[in-house]
Amino acid sequence: MNPAAANIEEAILSAILAGRIDPGTRLGEQKLADLFGVSRTRVREAMMRLETRGVVQVSARRGWYVVEPSAEEAREAFQTRRVIETGLLQAVRGVPPQVLASLKEHVAIEREAIQTGDVSSRACLLGDFHIHLADALGNRLLTEIIRDLTARTTLISMLYQPTEKAEESSHDHEDIVAAMEAGDLALAARLMDEHIGKVEAGLDLTARPDPLAGLRELLSPSTFAGNAPSVPHAHSHPHAHSPSGKPED
Amino acid sequence: MNPAAANIEEAILSAILAGRIDPGTRLGEQKLADLFGVSRTRVREAMMRLETRGVVQVSARRGWYVVEPSAEEAREAFQTRRVIETGLLQAVRGVPPQVLASLKEHVAIEREAIQTGDVSSRACLLGDFHIHLADALGNRLLTEIIRDLTARTTLISMLYQPTEKAEESSHDHEDIVAAMEAGDLALAARLMDEHIGKVEAGLDLTARPDPLAGLRELLSPSTFAGNAPSVPHAHSHPHAHSPSGKPED
DNA sequence: GCTTACAAACTTGTATACAAGACTGTAAGC
DNA sequence: GCTTACAGTCTTGTATACAAGTTTGTAAGC
């Protein structure tokens, strides 16, 4: 794998995991090429790899876009995560002490980030818990799969999650680790199942998948004299800004 | 995704699943381009996607090769399959009758292929069982993951499996389906775990990963007068023939 | 004023040319 | 006879040029 292309791939994926790139963000080849100081060829390579991993999509001759999973795709992603993560906890025989220690430490960091109100890192940390779990209990292959899936569910949360319940999630993580420490992996698996179920249930899958939804509601009851106002009906995020204030141009 | 590139990707992946391409097979860009009637660009695209999926690897300026998983990678692949497939069986609440019917039919086809001695299709069918299961009980995302993993384990079996126990595998499948029919998903999961464990245990992970292993044994004890005989010490399969007799050039 | 047609700019899609490195075969030197 | 150096061939790596399609902005017509 190319170092440069791998960098782009990794950079984009981890930015998504950190919640620093919104779903629907347009990723122009030339812009990325300039940004990373490589040629379009490399960028395309990275994009195609990310497409295979289900993180971006290409719209013919319009550009690459961070995926905006549909409601069904969201359900699939959560079901898949449930299957794999509960499967992992149940397949494992025992949990080594050092794994427990590192997971506990991770939860502690989560809580700290929540208490200090560090919004930007907490989303990243909450997803990271699951990735760490896979890494500690499973293997590299499994970790990679979970990582890609977590990227998806992160994007899904950004699309459909009305209110973020960071505290609750972190508490769930704590309970799961506690069950693991008690040696009750079956309980840990059930808690994990419930945890992922809770996150999924917290979504409003009837909402967002198109950016005009909000507008439609807005002008559906009252105004209907003229037709739709001049709103760009493009692919949701016309100019790809970074929410965390990182300059991208 | 490009139709042409997707074809190449799909063609190679299903050929691997069917056991028609050996691990270590060299896949030259130009050769594939000629074969599929497309340009190298497209072939590269497909190859990079397959690389992301863990099916092929590129060796710098030498070519693309179907992966030859190491012993550790083999263990990872089997562990991952165990986690996911037992997780699936345990996550599912009930098994719809039509799913049961289609699985039973699949097992019947397996047995028939075994009894008629249809070697070429039986390897494919045995792997297909797991893919069908994921498709019937899970979702498309899960199926894709299982498919890629099955491709890996198929290659692993080709590398490390001294004797193929097709009958036993098919019998295992039958037992799993029976447990599902009885509504005992926990039993089904345990049987699946044992089944995958058996396949893994049937491997000789101390053997093959390099094609010279056989030679080394051959000349290590007795002959040591002259040095190594003139054997091409290339990357295992110098001219990529198709075992099932399909013309490739 | 509103719609529609057209043109210009922009973006990806694709092929091709060339560069860089790896392998093989041959010949020279010890 | 054996080793080593070298050249030729083959293969991928990379960039670039151009083709094709999409979007946006503008102006003409109703």
Coordinates of C-alpha atoms (C1' of nucleotides) in Angstrom, one line a residue:
Chain A
M1 CA 0.0 0.0 0.0
N2 CA 1.2 3.4 -0.8
P3 CA 2.4 5.5 2.1
A4 CA 0.8 8.7 0.7
A5 CA -2.5 7.1 -0.2
A6 CA -2.6 5.2 3.1
N7 CA -2.1 8.5 4.8
I8 CA -5.1 10.1 3.1
E9 CA -7.2 7.0 3.8
E10 CA -6.2 7.0 7.4
A11 CA -6.6 10.7 7.8
I12 CA -10.1 10.7 6.4
L13 CA -11.2 7.7 8.3
S14 CA -9.9 8.9 11.7
A15 CA -11.4 12.3 11.0
I16 CA -14.7 10.6 10.5
L17 CA -14.3 8.6 13.7
A18 CA -13.6 11.8 15.5
G19 CA -16.7 13.4 14.1
R20 CA -14.7 16.0 12.4
I21 CA -16.2 15.3 9.0
D22 CA -19.9 15.4 8.5
P23 CA -21.8 12.8 6.4
G24 CA -22.5 14.1 3.0
T25 CA -19.3 16.2 2.9
R26 CA -17.9 16.5 -0.6
L27 CA -14.3 15.4 -1.0
G28 CA -13.0 16.9 -4.2
E29 CA -10.1 15.0 -5.7
Q30 CA -8.1 18.1 -6.6
K31 CA -8.7 19.7 -3.3
L32 CA -7.5 16.7 -1.4
A33 CA -4.5 16.4 -3.8
D34 CA -3.5 19.9 -3.0
L35 CA -4.1 19.4 0.7
F36 CA -1.9 16.3 0.9
G37 CA 0.6 17.4 -1.7
V38 CA 0.0 14.5 -4.0
S39 CA -1.5 13.9 -7.4
R40 CA -5.1 13.1 -8.1
T41 CA -4.1 9.5 -8.9
R42 CA -3.2 8.9 -5.3
V43 CA -6.3 10.6 -4.0
R44 CA -8.4 8.4 -6.3
E45 CA -6.7 5.4 -4.9
A46 CA -7.4 6.3 -1.4
M47 CA -11.0 7.2 -2.3
M48 CA -11.6 3.9 -4.0
R49 CA -10.3 2.1 -1.0
L50 CA -12.5 4.1 1.3
E51 CA -15.4 3.3 -0.9
T52 CA -14.7 -0.4 -0.6
R53 CA -14.7 0.1 3.1
G54 CA -18.1 1.8 2.9
V55 CA -17.1 5.2 4.1
V56 CA -17.3 7.3 1.0
Q57 CA -19.2 7.1 -2.3
V58 CA -18.7 8.5 -5.7
S59 CA -21.4 10.3 -7.6
A60 CA -20.5 10.1 -11.2
R61 CA -18.6 13.2 -12.4
R62 CA -19.8 15.1 -9.4
G63 CA -17.4 14.0 -6.8
W64 CA -16.8 11.9 -3.8
Y65 CA -19.0 12.2 -0.8
V66 CA -18.9 10.9 2.7
V67 CA -21.7 8.4 2.9
E68 CA -25.1 9.3 4.3
P69 CA -26.4 5.9 5.3
S70 CA -30.1 5.4 4.7
A71 CA -32.4 4.2 7.6
E72 CA -32.1 0.6 6.4
E73 CA -28.3 0.9 6.1
A74 CA -28.3 2.3 9.6
R75 CA -30.2 -0.7 10.9
E76 CA -27.8 -3.1 9.1
A77 CA -24.8 -1.4 10.6
F78 CA -26.2 -1.6 14.1
Q79 CA -27.3 -5.2 13.7
T80 CA -23.9 -6.1 12.4
R81 CA -22.1 -4.4 15.3
R82 CA -24.4 -6.1 17.7
V83 CA -23.7 -9.5 16.2
I84 CA -19.9 -9.0 16.1
E85 CA -19.4 -7.3 19.5
T86 CA -21.7 -9.7 21.5
G87 CA -20.1 -12.6 19.6
L88 CA -16.7 -11.4 20.6
L89 CA -17.6 -11.1 24.3
Q90 CA -19.2 -14.6 24.3
A91 CA -16.4 -16.2 22.3
V92 CA -13.7 -15.1 24.6
R93 CA -13.0 -17.3 27.6
G94 CA -11.3 -15.0 30.0
V95 CA -10.2 -11.5 30.2
P96 CA -6.6 -10.9 31.0
P97 CA -6.0 -8.4 33.9
Q98 CA -4.1 -6.0 31.7
V99 CA -6.9 -5.8 29.3
L100 CA -9.3 -5.0 32.1
A101 CA -6.9 -2.3 33.3
S102 CA -6.6 -0.6 30.0
L103 CA -10.4 -0.7 29.4
K104 CA -11.0 0.8 32.8
E105 CA -8.5 3.5 32.1
H106 CA -10.3 4.2 28.8
V107 CA -13.6 4.6 30.6
A108 CA -12.0 6.9 33.1
I109 CA -10.8 9.1 30.3
E110 CA -14.2 9.1 28.8
R111 CA -15.8 10.3 32.0
E112 CA -13.2 13.0 32.4
A113 CA -13.8 14.2 28.9
I114 CA -17.5 14.3 29.6
Q115 CA -17.1 16.2 32.9
T116 CA -14.8 18.7 31.5
G117 CA -17.2 19.2 28.6
D118 CA -14.6 18.3 25.9
V119 CA -17.2 17.7 23.2
S120 CA -14.8 17.3 20.3
S121 CA -12.9 14.3 21.9
R122 CA -15.7 12.6 23.6
A123 CA -17.5 11.4 20.5
C124 CA -14.2 9.9 19.4
L125 CA -13.6 8.3 22.8
L126 CA -17.0 6.7 22.9
G127 CA -16.4 5.0 19.6
D128 CA -12.8 4.2 20.5
F129 CA -14.0 2.1 23.4
H130 CA -15.4 -0.5 21.1
I131 CA -12.4 -0.4 18.9
H132 CA -10.1 -0.9 21.9
L133 CA -12.3 -3.8 23.0
A134 CA -11.9 -5.5 19.7
D135 CA -8.2 -4.9 19.7
A136 CA -7.7 -6.2 23.2
L137 CA -10.0 -9.3 23.0
G138 CA -9.9 -10.0 19.3
N139 CA -7.3 -9.5 16.6
R140 CA -6.2 -7.0 14.0
L141 CA -8.7 -8.3 11.4
L142 CA -11.6 -8.0 13.8
T143 CA -10.4 -4.6 14.9
E144 CA -10.3 -3.4 11.3
I145 CA -13.8 -4.6 10.8
I146 CA -15.1 -3.0 13.9
R147 CA -13.3 0.2 13.1
D148 CA -15.0 0.5 9.7
L149 CA -18.4 -0.3 11.3
T150 CA -17.8 2.3 14.0
A151 CA -17.1 4.9 11.3
R152 CA -20.4 4.1 9.8
T153 CA -22.3 4.3 13.0
T154 CA -20.6 7.5 13.9
L155 CA -21.8 9.0 10.6
I156 CA -25.3 7.6 11.3
S157 CA -25.4 9.2 14.7
M158 CA -24.4 12.5 13.2
L159 CA -27.3 12.2 10.8
Y160 CA -30.0 10.8 12.9
Q161 CA -29.1 11.4 16.6
P162 CA -31.3 14.2 18.0
T163 CA -29.6 14.3 21.4
E164 CA -26.3 12.9 22.3
K165 CA -26.3 10.9 25.5
A166 CA -22.6 10.7 26.1
E167 CA -23.0 10.1 29.8
E168 CA -25.3 7.2 29.4
S169 CA -23.0 5.6 26.9
S170 CA -20.0 6.0 29.1
H171 CA -22.0 4.5 31.9
D172 CA -22.9 1.5 29.8
H173 CA -19.3 1.0 29.0
E174 CA -18.5 1.0 32.7
D175 CA -21.1 -1.6 33.3
I176 CA -19.8 -3.8 30.5
V177 CA -16.3 -3.6 31.9
A178 CA -17.6 -4.4 35.4
A179 CA -19.3 -7.5 34.1
M180 CA -16.1 -8.5 32.4
E181 CA -14.2 -8.0 35.6
A182 CA -16.7 -10.2 37.4
G183 CA -16.0 -12.9 34.8
D184 CA -19.6 -12.8 33.6
L185 CA -19.0 -12.6 29.9
A186 CA -22.6 -13.6 29.1
L187 CA -23.8 -10.6 31.1
A188 CA -21.2 -8.4 29.4
A189 CA -22.5 -9.5 26.0
R190 CA -26.1 -8.8 27.0
L191 CA -25.2 -5.4 28.3
M192 CA -23.3 -4.7 25.1
D193 CA -26.4 -5.8 23.1
E194 CA -28.5 -3.5 25.2
H195 CA -26.0 -0.7 24.9
I196 CA -25.9 -0.8 21.1
G197 CA -29.7 -1.2 21.1
K198 CA -30.0 1.9 23.2
V199 CA -27.9 3.9 20.9
E200 CA -29.9 2.7 17.9
A201 CA -33.1 3.4 19.7
G202 CA -32.0 6.9 20.4
L203 CA -31.9 7.6 16.7
D204 CA -34.7 9.2 14.8
L205 CA -34.6 7.1 11.7
T206 CA -37.6 8.8 10.2
A207 CA -35.7 12.1 9.9
R208 CA -32.8 13.6 8.2
P209 CA -31.5 11.4 5.4
D210 CA -32.2 14.3 3.0
P211 CA -31.2 17.8 3.9
L212 CA -34.4 19.2 2.6
A213 CA -36.5 17.4 5.2
G214 CA -36.1 20.3 7.6
L215 CA -37.1 22.7 4.9
R216 CA -40.1 20.7 3.8
E217 CA -41.5 20.7 7.4
L218 CA -40.8 24.4 7.6
L219 CA -42.8 25.4 4.6
S220 CA -45.3 22.6 4.4
P221 CA -48.1 24.0 6.7
S222 CA -48.0 27.7 6.2
T223 CA -46.3 29.2 3.2
F224 CA -47.3 27.7 -0.1
A225 CA -48.0 30.7 -2.3
G226 CA -44.8 30.7 -4.3
N227 CA -43.0 27.4 -5.0
A228 CA -39.9 26.3 -3.2
P229 CA -37.5 29.1 -2.4
S230 CA -34.1 29.3 -4.1
V231 CA -32.2 26.8 -2.0
P232 CA -29.4 24.8 -3.5
H233 CA -30.8 21.4 -3.9
A234 CA -27.4 19.9 -4.1
H235 CA -25.9 17.1 -2.1
S236 CA -26.5 18.4 1.4
H237 CA -23.2 20.1 2.2
P238 CA -22.3 22.5 -0.6
H239 CA -19.0 23.7 0.7
A240 CA -17.8 21.1 3.2
H241 CA -16.9 23.1 6.2
S242 CA -15.2 21.6 9.2
P243 CA -17.3 21.8 12.4
S244 CA -14.3 21.8 14.7
G245 CA -13.0 24.9 13.0
K246 CA -10.0 23.3 11.2
P247 CA -9.2 25.2 8.1
E248 CA -9.6 23.0 5.1
D249 CA -9.1 25.3 2.1
Chain B
M1 CA -18.5 1.6 -8.9
N2 CA -17.4 0.9 -12.3
P3 CA -19.2 -2.0 -14.1
A4 CA -16.1 -3.3 -15.7
A5 CA -14.0 -3.0 -12.6
A6 CA -16.7 -4.5 -10.5
N7 CA -16.8 -7.4 -12.9
I8 CA -13.2 -8.1 -12.5
E9 CA -13.4 -7.8 -8.7
E10 CA -16.4 -10.1 -8.6
A11 CA -14.9 -12.6 -11.0
I12 CA -11.7 -13.0 -9.1
L13 CA -13.4 -13.2 -5.7
S14 CA -15.9 -15.8 -6.8
A15 CA -13.1 -17.8 -8.5
I16 CA -11.3 -17.8 -5.2
L17 CA -14.4 -18.8 -3.3
A18 CA -14.8 -21.7 -5.8
G19 CA -11.2 -22.7 -5.3
R20 CA -10.4 -22.1 -8.9
I21 CA -7.5 -19.7 -8.1
D22 CA -4.7 -20.9 -5.9
P23 CA -3.1 -18.7 -3.2
G24 CA 0.0 -17.1 -4.4
T25 CA -1.2 -16.9 -8.0
R26 CA 0.2 -14.0 -9.8
L27 CA -2.3 -11.6 -11.4
G28 CA -0.6 -9.5 -14.0
E29 CA -2.3 -6.2 -14.7
Q30 CA -1.8 -6.4 -18.5
K31 CA -2.9 -10.0 -18.7
L32 CA -6.1 -9.3 -16.8
A33 CA -6.6 -6.2 -18.9
D34 CA -6.4 -8.3 -22.1
L35 CA -8.6 -11.0 -20.6
F36 CA -11.4 -8.7 -19.6
G37 CA -10.9 -6.4 -22.5
V38 CA -10.3 -3.3 -20.4
S39 CA -7.4 -1.0 -19.7
R40 CA -4.8 -1.4 -17.0
T41 CA -6.4 1.4 -15.1
R42 CA -9.5 -0.5 -14.5
V43 CA -7.6 -3.6 -13.5
R44 CA -5.6 -1.6 -11.0
E45 CA -8.8 -0.3 -9.6
A46 CA -10.2 -3.7 -9.1
M47 CA -6.9 -4.9 -7.6
M48 CA -6.8 -2.1 -5.1
R49 CA -10.3 -2.9 -4.0
L50 CA -9.5 -6.5 -3.6
E51 CA -6.4 -5.6 -1.7
T52 CA -8.6 -3.6 0.7
R53 CA -10.7 -6.6 1.1
G54 CA -7.7 -8.7 2.0
V55 CA -7.8 -11.0 -1.0
V56 CA -4.8 -9.9 -3.0
Q57 CA -1.6 -8.1 -2.3
V58 CA 0.8 -6.1 -4.4
S59 CA 4.5 -6.7 -4.4
A60 CA 6.2 -3.6 -5.5
R61 CA 6.9 -3.6 -9.2
R62 CA 6.5 -7.4 -9.3
G63 CA 2.8 -7.8 -9.5
W64 CA -0.3 -8.6 -7.7
Y65 CA -0.6 -11.9 -5.9
V66 CA -3.5 -13.8 -4.4
V67 CA -2.7 -13.6 -0.7
E68 CA -1.0 -16.5 1.1
P69 CA -2.0 -16.0 4.7
S70 CA 0.5 -16.7 7.3
A71 CA -0.2 -19.1 10.2
E72 CA -1.1 -16.1 12.4
E73 CA -3.3 -14.6 9.8
A74 CA -5.0 -17.9 9.5
R75 CA -5.7 -18.0 13.2
E76 CA -7.1 -14.5 13.0
A77 CA -9.4 -15.3 10.2
F78 CA -10.8 -18.3 11.9
Q79 CA -11.2 -16.5 15.2
T80 CA -13.0 -13.7 13.4
R81 CA -15.3 -16.1 11.6
R82 CA -16.1 -17.9 14.9
V83 CA -16.9 -14.6 16.6
I84 CA -19.2 -13.4 13.9
E85 CA -20.9 -16.6 13.0
T86 CA -21.7 -17.7 16.5
G87 CA -22.6 -14.1 17.3
L88 CA -25.1 -14.2 14.5
L89 CA -26.7 -17.4 15.6
Q90 CA -27.0 -16.1 19.1
A91 CA -28.3 -12.7 18.2
V92 CA -31.1 -14.0 16.1
R93 CA -34.4 -14.7 17.9
G94 CA -36.1 -17.1 15.6
V95 CA -35.5 -18.7 12.3
P96 CA -38.2 -18.2 9.7
P97 CA -39.4 -21.4 8.1
Q98 CA -38.4 -20.4 4.6
V99 CA -34.8 -19.8 5.8
L100 CA -34.8 -23.2 7.3
A101 CA -36.1 -24.7 4.0
S102 CA -33.4 -22.9 1.9
L103 CA -30.6 -24.0 4.3
K104 CA -31.8 -27.6 4.2
E105 CA -31.9 -27.5 0.5
H106 CA -28.4 -26.2 0.4
V107 CA -27.2 -29.0 2.6
A108 CA -28.9 -31.5 0.4
I109 CA -27.1 -30.1 -2.6
E110 CA -23.8 -30.3 -0.7
R111 CA -24.4 -34.0 0.0
E112 CA -25.3 -34.7 -3.6
A113 CA -22.1 -33.0 -4.8
I114 CA -20.1 -35.0 -2.4
Q115 CA -21.7 -38.3 -3.3
T116 CA -21.3 -37.7 -7.0
G117 CA -17.7 -36.7 -6.4
D118 CA -18.1 -33.3 -7.9
V119 CA -14.9 -32.0 -6.4
S120 CA -14.9 -28.6 -8.1
S121 CA -18.2 -27.5 -6.8
R122 CA -18.2 -29.0 -3.4
A123 CA -15.5 -26.6 -2.0
C124 CA -17.6 -23.8 -3.3
L125 CA -20.7 -25.2 -1.8
L126 CA -19.2 -25.7 1.6
G127 CA -18.2 -22.1 1.9
D128 CA -21.4 -21.0 0.4
F129 CA -23.3 -22.5 3.3
H130 CA -21.9 -19.9 5.6
I131 CA -22.5 -17.1 3.2
H132 CA -26.1 -18.2 2.7
L133 CA -26.5 -18.3 6.5
A134 CA -25.3 -14.8 6.9
D135 CA -27.5 -13.6 4.0
A136 CA -30.6 -15.3 5.4
L137 CA -30.2 -14.4 9.0
G138 CA -28.3 -11.2 8.8
N139 CA -28.1 -8.5 6.2
R140 CA -26.1 -7.5 3.2
L141 CA -23.3 -5.8 5.2
L142 CA -22.8 -8.9 7.3
T143 CA -22.9 -11.1 4.2
E144 CA -20.2 -9.1 2.5
I145 CA -18.0 -9.4 5.6
I146 CA -18.6 -13.1 5.8
R147 CA -17.9 -13.5 2.1
D148 CA -14.6 -11.8 2.3
L149 CA -13.7 -13.9 5.4
T150 CA -14.7 -17.1 3.6
A151 CA -12.5 -16.2 0.7
R152 CA -9.6 -15.9 3.1
T153 CA -10.3 -19.2 4.9
T154 CA -10.8 -20.9 1.5
L155 CA -7.3 -19.8 0.6
I156 CA -6.0 -20.8 3.9
S157 CA -7.5 -24.3 3.5
M158 CA -5.8 -24.6 0.1
L159 CA -2.5 -23.7 1.7
Y160 CA -2.6 -25.7 4.9
Q161 CA -5.2 -28.4 4.6
P162 CA -3.6 -31.8 4.2
T163 CA -6.9 -33.7 3.7
E164 CA -10.2 -32.3 2.9
K165 CA -13.0 -33.6 5.0
A166 CA -16.0 -32.5 2.9
E167 CA -18.3 -35.1 4.3
E168 CA -17.6 -34.1 7.9
S169 CA -18.2 -30.5 7.1
S170 CA -21.4 -31.2 5.4
H171 CA -22.5 -33.3 8.3
D172 CA -21.7 -30.4 10.6
H173 CA -23.8 -28.1 8.5
E174 CA -26.7 -30.5 8.7
D175 CA -26.4 -30.6 12.5
I176 CA -26.4 -26.9 12.7
V177 CA -29.5 -26.6 10.7
A178 CA -31.1 -29.3 12.8
A179 CA -30.4 -27.3 15.9
M180 CA -31.8 -24.2 14.3
E181 CA -34.9 -26.1 13.4
A182 CA -35.3 -27.3 16.9
G183 CA -35.2 -23.7 18.0
D184 CA -32.0 -24.2 20.0
L185 CA -29.9 -21.3 18.6
A186 CA -27.5 -21.6 21.5
L187 CA -26.8 -25.2 20.5
A188 CA -26.5 -24.1 16.9
A189 CA -24.0 -21.5 17.9
R190 CA -21.9 -24.0 19.8
L191 CA -22.0 -26.4 16.9
M192 CA -20.9 -23.7 14.6
D193 CA -18.1 -22.9 17.0
E194 CA -17.0 -26.5 17.0
H195 CA -17.4 -26.8 13.3
I196 CA -15.1 -23.9 12.5
G197 CA -12.8 -25.1 15.2
K198 CA -12.6 -28.5 13.6
V199 CA -11.8 -27.0 10.2
E200 CA -9.1 -24.9 11.8
A201 CA -7.8 -27.9 13.8
G202 CA -7.6 -29.9 10.6
L203 CA -5.0 -27.5 9.2
D204 CA -1.3 -28.0 9.4
L205 CA -0.2 -24.6 10.3
T206 CA 3.4 -25.6 10.6
A207 CA 3.6 -26.3 6.9
R208 CA 3.3 -24.7 3.6
P209 CA 3.4 -20.9 3.7
D210 CA 6.5 -21.0 1.5
P211 CA 6.7 -23.2 -1.5
L212 CA 10.2 -24.3 -0.8
A213 CA 9.2 -26.0 2.4
G214 CA 8.6 -29.3 0.6
L215 CA 12.0 -29.0 -1.1
R216 CA 13.8 -28.3 2.1
E217 CA 12.5 -31.4 3.8
L218 CA 13.4 -33.3 0.6
L219 CA 17.0 -32.5 0.6
S220 CA 17.7 -31.7 4.2
P221 CA 18.4 -35.2 5.5
S222 CA 20.0 -37.1 2.6
T223 CA 21.3 -35.2 -0.4
F224 CA 23.6 -32.4 0.3
A225 CA 26.4 -32.9 -2.2
G226 CA 25.5 -30.4 -4.8
N227 CA 23.5 -27.4 -3.8
A228 CA 19.9 -26.8 -4.5
P229 CA 18.7 -28.2 -7.8
S230 CA 17.6 -25.7 -10.5
V231 CA 14.1 -25.1 -9.3
P232 CA 12.4 -21.7 -10.1
H233 CA 12.5 -20.0 -6.7
A234 CA 9.8 -17.6 -7.8
H235 CA 6.6 -16.8 -6.0
S236 CA 5.2 -20.3 -5.9
H237 CA 3.0 -20.4 -9.1
P238 CA 5.1 -19.2 -12.0
H239 CA 2.5 -19.4 -14.6
A240 CA -0.9 -19.3 -12.9
H241 CA -2.7 -22.3 -14.3
S242 CA -6.3 -23.0 -13.5
P243 CA -6.7 -26.4 -11.8
S244 CA -10.2 -26.8 -13.1
G245 CA -8.9 -26.7 -16.6
K246 CA -10.4 -23.5 -17.7
P247 CA -8.2 -21.8 -20.3
E248 CA -6.9 -18.5 -19.0
D249 CA -4.4 -17.4 -21.6
Chain C
dG1 C1' -41.4 38.8 -13.8
dC2 C1' -40.8 34.1 -14.9
dT3 C1' -39.3 30.4 -17.5
dT4 C1' -36.3 28.1 -20.7
dA5 C1' -32.2 27.5 -23.5
dC6 C1' -27.5 27.9 -23.9
dA7 C1' -22.7 28.4 -22.7
dA8 C1' -18.9 28.4 -19.7
dA9 C1' -16.6 26.5 -15.9
dC10 C1' -15.6 22.7 -13.1
dT11 C1' -15.1 17.7 -11.9
dT12 C1' -14.5 13.1 -12.5
dG13 C1' -13.4 9.1 -16.0
dT14 C1' -10.0 7.0 -18.8
dA15 C1' -6.2 6.1 -21.4
dT16 C1' -1.6 6.5 -22.4
dA17 C1' 3.2 7.7 -22.0
dC18 C1' 7.1 7.4 -19.5
dA19 C1' 9.8 6.5 -15.2
dA20 C1' 11.6 3.3 -11.9
dG21 C1' 12.6 -0.9 -10.2
dA22 C1' 12.9 -6.3 -10.3
dC23 C1' 14.1 -10.4 -12.5
dT24 C1' 16.5 -13.3 -15.9
dG25 C1' 19.9 -14.6 -18.9
dT26 C1' 24.5 -14.1 -20.5
dA27 C1' 29.2 -13.3 -20.5
dA28 C1' 33.5 -12.1 -18.4
dG29 C1' 36.7 -12.8 -14.7
dC30 C1' 38.8 -15.6 -11.0
Chain D
dG1 C1' 33.8 -24.7 -12.9
dC2 C1' 32.0 -21.2 -10.1
dT3 C1' 30.9 -16.6 -9.0
dT4 C1' 29.8 -12.0 -10.1
dA5 C1' 28.7 -8.1 -12.9
dC6 C1' 25.8 -6.2 -16.5
dA7 C1' 22.4 -5.6 -19.8
dG8 C1' 17.9 -6.6 -21.5
dT9 C1' 13.2 -7.4 -20.7
dC10 C1' 9.2 -7.2 -18.2
dT11 C1' 6.1 -5.2 -14.7
dT12 C1' 4.2 -1.9 -11.9
dG13 C1' 4.2 3.3 -10.3
dT14 C1' 2.9 7.9 -11.4
dA15 C1' 1.6 11.8 -13.7
dT16 C1' -0.6 14.1 -17.2
dA17 C1' -3.6 15.1 -21.1
dC18 C1' -7.9 14.8 -22.8
dA19 C1' -12.8 13.2 -23.0
dA20 C1' -17.3 13.2 -21.1
dG21 C1' -20.7 14.8 -18.0
dT22 C1' -22.6 17.9 -14.4
dT23 C1' -23.6 22.2 -12.5
dT24 C1' -24.0 27.0 -12.5
dG25 C1' -24.6 31.5 -14.3
dT26 C1' -26.6 34.4 -18.0
dA27 C1' -29.4 36.0 -21.4
dA28 C1' -33.2 35.7 -24.4
dG29 C1' -38.0 35.0 -25.1
dC30 C1' -42.7 34.8 -23.5

